[in-house]
Short mmCIF file of C-alpha atoms in Angstrom, two decimals:
data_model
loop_
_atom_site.label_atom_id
_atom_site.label_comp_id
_atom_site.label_asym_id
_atom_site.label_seq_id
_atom_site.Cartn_x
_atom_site.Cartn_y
_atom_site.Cartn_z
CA UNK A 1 3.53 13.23 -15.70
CA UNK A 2 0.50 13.44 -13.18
CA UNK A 3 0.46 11.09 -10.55
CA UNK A 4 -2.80 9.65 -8.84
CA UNK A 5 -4.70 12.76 -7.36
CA UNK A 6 -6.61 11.82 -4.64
CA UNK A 7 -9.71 14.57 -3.42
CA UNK A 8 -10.62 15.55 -0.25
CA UNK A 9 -7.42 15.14 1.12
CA UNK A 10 -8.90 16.01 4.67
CA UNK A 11 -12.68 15.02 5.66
CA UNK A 12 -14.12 15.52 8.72
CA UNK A 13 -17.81 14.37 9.10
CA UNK A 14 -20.02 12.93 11.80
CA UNK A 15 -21.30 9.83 12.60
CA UNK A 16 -24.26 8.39 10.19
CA UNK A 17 -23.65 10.25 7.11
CA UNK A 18 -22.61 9.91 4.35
CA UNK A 19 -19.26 10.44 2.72
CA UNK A 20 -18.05 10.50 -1.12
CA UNK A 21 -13.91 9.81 -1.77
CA UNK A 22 -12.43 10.54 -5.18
CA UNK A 23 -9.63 9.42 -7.11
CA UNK A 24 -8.22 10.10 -10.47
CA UNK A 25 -5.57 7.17 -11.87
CA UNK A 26 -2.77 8.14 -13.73
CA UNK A 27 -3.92 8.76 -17.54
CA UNK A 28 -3.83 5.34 -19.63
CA UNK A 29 -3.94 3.16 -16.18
CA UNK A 30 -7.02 0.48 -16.60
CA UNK A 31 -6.36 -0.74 -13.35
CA UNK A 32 -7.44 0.75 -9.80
CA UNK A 33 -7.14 0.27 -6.33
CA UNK A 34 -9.01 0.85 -2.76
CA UNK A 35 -6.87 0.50 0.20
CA UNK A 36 -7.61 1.72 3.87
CA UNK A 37 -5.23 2.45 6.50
CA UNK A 38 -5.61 2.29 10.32
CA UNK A 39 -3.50 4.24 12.49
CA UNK A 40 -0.46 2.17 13.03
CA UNK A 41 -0.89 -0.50 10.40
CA UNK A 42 -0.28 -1.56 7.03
CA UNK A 43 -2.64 -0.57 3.88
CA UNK A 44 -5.61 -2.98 3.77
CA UNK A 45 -7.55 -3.90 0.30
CA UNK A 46 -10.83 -3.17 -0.25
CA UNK A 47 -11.70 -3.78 -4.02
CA UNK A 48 -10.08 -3.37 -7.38
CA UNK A 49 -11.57 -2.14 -10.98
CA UNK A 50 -10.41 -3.33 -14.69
CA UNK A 51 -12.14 -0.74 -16.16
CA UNK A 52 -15.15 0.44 -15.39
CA UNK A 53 -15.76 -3.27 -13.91
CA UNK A 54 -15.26 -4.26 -9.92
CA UNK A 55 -12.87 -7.02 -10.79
CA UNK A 56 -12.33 -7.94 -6.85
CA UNK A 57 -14.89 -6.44 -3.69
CA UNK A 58 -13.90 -9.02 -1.66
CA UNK A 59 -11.85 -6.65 1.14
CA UNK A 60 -15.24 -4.14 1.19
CA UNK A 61 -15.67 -4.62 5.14
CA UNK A 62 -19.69 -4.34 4.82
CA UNK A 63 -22.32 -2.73 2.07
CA UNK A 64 -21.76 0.42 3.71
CA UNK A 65 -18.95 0.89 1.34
CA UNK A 66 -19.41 1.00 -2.53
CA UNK A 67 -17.15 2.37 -5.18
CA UNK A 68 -18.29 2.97 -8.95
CA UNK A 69 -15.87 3.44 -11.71
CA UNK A 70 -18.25 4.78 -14.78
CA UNK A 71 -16.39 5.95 -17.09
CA UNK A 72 -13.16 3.54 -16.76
CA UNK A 73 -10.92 6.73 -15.10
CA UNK A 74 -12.28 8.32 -12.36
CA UNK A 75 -13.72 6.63 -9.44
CA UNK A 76 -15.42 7.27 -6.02
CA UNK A 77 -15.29 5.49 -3.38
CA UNK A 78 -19.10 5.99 -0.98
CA UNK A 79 -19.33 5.27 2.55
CA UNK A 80 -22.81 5.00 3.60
CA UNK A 81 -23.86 5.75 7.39
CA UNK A 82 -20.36 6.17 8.57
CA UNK A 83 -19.12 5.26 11.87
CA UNK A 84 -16.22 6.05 14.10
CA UNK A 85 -14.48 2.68 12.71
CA UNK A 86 -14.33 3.89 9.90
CA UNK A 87 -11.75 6.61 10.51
CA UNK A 88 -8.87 5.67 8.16
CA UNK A 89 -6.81 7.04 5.27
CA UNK A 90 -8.54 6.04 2.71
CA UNK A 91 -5.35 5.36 -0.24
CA UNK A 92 -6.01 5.27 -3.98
CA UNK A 93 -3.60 3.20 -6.58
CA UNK A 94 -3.65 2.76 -10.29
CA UNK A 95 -1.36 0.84 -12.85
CA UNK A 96 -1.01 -0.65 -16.57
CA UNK A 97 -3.27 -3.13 -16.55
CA UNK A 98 -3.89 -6.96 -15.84
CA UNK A 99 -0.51 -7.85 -16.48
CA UNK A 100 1.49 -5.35 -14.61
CA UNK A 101 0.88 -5.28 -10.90
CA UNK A 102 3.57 -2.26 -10.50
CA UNK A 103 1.18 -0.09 -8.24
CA UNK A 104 0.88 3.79 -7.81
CA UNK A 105 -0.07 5.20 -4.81
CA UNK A 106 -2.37 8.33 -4.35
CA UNK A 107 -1.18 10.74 -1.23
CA UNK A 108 -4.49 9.58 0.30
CA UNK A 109 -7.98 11.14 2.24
CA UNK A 110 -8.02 11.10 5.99
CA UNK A 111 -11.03 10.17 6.87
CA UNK A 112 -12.52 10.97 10.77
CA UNK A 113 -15.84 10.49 12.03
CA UNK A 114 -16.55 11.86 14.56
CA UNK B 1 -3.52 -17.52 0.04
CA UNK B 2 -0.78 -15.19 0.95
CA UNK B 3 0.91 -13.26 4.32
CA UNK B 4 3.50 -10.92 4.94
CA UNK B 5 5.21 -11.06 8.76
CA UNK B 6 7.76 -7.80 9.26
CA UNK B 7 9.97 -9.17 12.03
CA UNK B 8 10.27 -5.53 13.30
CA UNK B 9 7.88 -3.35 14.43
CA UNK B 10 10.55 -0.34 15.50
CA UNK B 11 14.21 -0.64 13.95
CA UNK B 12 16.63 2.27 15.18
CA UNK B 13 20.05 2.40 13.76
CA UNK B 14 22.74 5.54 13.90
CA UNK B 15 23.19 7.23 10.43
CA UNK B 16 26.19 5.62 8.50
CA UNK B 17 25.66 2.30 9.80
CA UNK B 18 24.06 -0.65 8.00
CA UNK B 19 20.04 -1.09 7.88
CA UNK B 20 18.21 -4.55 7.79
CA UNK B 21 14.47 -4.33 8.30
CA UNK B 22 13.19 -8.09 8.33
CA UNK B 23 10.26 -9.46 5.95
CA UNK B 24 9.23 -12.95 5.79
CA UNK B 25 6.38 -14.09 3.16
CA UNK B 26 3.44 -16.79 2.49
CA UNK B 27 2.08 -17.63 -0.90
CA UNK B 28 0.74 -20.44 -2.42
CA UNK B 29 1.63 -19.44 -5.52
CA UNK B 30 4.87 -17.69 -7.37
CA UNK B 31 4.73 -14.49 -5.76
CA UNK B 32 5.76 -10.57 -6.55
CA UNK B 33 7.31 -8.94 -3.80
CA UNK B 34 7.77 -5.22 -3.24
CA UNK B 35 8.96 -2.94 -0.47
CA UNK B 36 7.09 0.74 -0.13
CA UNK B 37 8.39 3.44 2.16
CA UNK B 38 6.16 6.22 3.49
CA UNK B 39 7.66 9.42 4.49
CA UNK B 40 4.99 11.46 7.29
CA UNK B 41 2.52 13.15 5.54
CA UNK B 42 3.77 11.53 2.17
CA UNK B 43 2.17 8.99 -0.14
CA UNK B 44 3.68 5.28 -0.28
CA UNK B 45 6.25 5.19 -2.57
CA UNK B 46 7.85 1.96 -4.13
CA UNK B 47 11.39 0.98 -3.74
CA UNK B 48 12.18 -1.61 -5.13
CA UNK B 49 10.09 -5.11 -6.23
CA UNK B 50 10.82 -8.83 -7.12
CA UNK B 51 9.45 -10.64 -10.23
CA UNK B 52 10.97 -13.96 -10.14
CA UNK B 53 14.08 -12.33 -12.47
CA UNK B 54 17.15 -11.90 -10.37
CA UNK B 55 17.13 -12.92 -6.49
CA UNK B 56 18.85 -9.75 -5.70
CA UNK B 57 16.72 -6.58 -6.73
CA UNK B 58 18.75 -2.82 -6.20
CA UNK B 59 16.18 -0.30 -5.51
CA UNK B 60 16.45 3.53 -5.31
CA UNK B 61 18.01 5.36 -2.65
CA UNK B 62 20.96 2.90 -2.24
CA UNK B 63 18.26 -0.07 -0.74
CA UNK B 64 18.63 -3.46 -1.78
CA UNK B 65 16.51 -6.74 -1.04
CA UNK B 66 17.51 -10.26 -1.35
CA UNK B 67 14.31 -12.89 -2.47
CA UNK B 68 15.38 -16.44 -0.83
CA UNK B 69 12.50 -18.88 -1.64
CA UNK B 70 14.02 -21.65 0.60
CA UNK B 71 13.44 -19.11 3.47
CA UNK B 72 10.30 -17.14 2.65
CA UNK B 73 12.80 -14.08 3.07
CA UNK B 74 13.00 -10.84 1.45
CA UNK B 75 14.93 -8.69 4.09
CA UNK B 76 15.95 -4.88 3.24
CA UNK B 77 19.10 -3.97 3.72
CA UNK B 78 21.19 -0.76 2.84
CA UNK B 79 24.79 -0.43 3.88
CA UNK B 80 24.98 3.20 5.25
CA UNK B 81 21.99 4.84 6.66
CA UNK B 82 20.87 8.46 6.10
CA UNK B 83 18.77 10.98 7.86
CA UNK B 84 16.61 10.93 5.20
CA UNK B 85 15.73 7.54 5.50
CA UNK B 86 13.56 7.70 8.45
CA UNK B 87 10.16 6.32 7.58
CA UNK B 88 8.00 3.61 8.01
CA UNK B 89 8.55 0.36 5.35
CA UNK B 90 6.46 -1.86 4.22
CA UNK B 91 7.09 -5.17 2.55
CA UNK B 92 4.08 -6.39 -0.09
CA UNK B 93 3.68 -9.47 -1.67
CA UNK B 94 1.16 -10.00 -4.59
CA UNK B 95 0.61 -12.90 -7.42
CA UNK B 96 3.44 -12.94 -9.98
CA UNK B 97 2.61 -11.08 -13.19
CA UNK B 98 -1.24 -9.88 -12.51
CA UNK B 99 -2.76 -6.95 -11.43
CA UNK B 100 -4.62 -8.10 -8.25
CA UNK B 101 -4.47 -6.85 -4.41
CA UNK B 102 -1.33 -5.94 -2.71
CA UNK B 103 -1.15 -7.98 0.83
CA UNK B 104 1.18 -5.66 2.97
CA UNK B 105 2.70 -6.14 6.24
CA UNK B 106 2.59 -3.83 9.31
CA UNK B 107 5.20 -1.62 8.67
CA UNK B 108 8.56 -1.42 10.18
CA UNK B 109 9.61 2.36 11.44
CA UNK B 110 12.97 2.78 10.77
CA UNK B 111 14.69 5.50 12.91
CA UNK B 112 18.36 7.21 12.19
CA UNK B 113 20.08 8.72 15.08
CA UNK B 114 22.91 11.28 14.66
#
């Protein structure tokens, strides 16, 4: 089956705009998953969704960053005012549910600000 | 509260001899333990994970990892080493048996020599 699609899988933008990241979960996954990567280091977590609910925002670095879930599936991850700090792969992961934390990872946007 | 420390920022080994890339964990709690590899370009991909079942957990692509609570270890081995295995690793520890935020190390990059 169809993994976790993640869309733009390239975006190049400049600094102070703004900046909409999309990922679709594998079908029947209720669970989803923000991570960012920095050049050279390990995927860092930013917030996770049961549903169409933000279970856990607690790695969102500042309210610049928001991510809605609406419909329980799809969700986008916003980036408000960007900044060069911000440049990252921005990774995408989905599984089962609460009880299963087996985790599958999109191929991920590159994000550069320039 | 929970921390992963890879031992190893740069492991280099000749292909057909034995692997080890180093992980050592912190949890307060019963943790899940996983190891990801990511190919350049590629998305993370898991190879193998513990759930508090059998100490030693077989993985795919002939990797193996040992859980030893009285150490906070769960080193990867693999006794021959391919071409193909040249990547970066990352070992990730989570809460046991929940769906909440992965906590990965830095990444080892594992490089096979002809």
């Amino acid at each position: 089956g169809a993994g976790v699609s993640q869309t733009p899988s390239n975006k190049v933008t400049e600094k102070g705009k703004y900046v909409e990241l999309r990922c679709d979960p594998i079908s029947g996954h209720t669970a989803l998953y923000w991570y960012r990567q920095s050049l050279g280091q390990g995927p860092e977590f930013l917030i996770y969704f049961q549903g169409t609910g933000a279970a856990d925002d607690s790695g969102l670095p500042n309210d610049r960053f928001f991510a809605v879930r609406p419909e329980g599936s799809v969700s986008t991850l916003k980036i408000q005012r960007t900044e060069r700090g911000d440049s990252a792969v921005y990774l995408c992961a989905s599984s089962l549910g609460p009880a299963n934390n087996e985790q599958f990872f999109g191929p991920g946007t590159r994000l550069t600000v320039l | 509260a929970q921390s992963v420390t890879q031992l190893d920022s740069h492991v280099s080994v000749s292909e057909g001899t034995p692997v080890l890339l180093r992980c050592n964990y912190s949890s307060s709690y019963s943790p899940s333990l996983f190891w990801y590899v990511q190919h350049p370009n590629k998305g993370l991909q898991l190879l193998l994970k513990y759930t508090s079942a059998a100490t030693l957990v077989k993985g795919i692509n002939g990797f193996e990892a040992e859980f030893k609570k009285s150490e906070t270890s769960f080193h990867l081995t693999k006794p021959s080493a391919h071409m193909s295995d040249a990547a970066e690793y990352f070992c990730v520890v989570s809460p046991s048996g929940s769906a909440r935020q992965l906590t990965f190390g830095s990444g080892t990059q594992l490089t096979v020599l002809p």
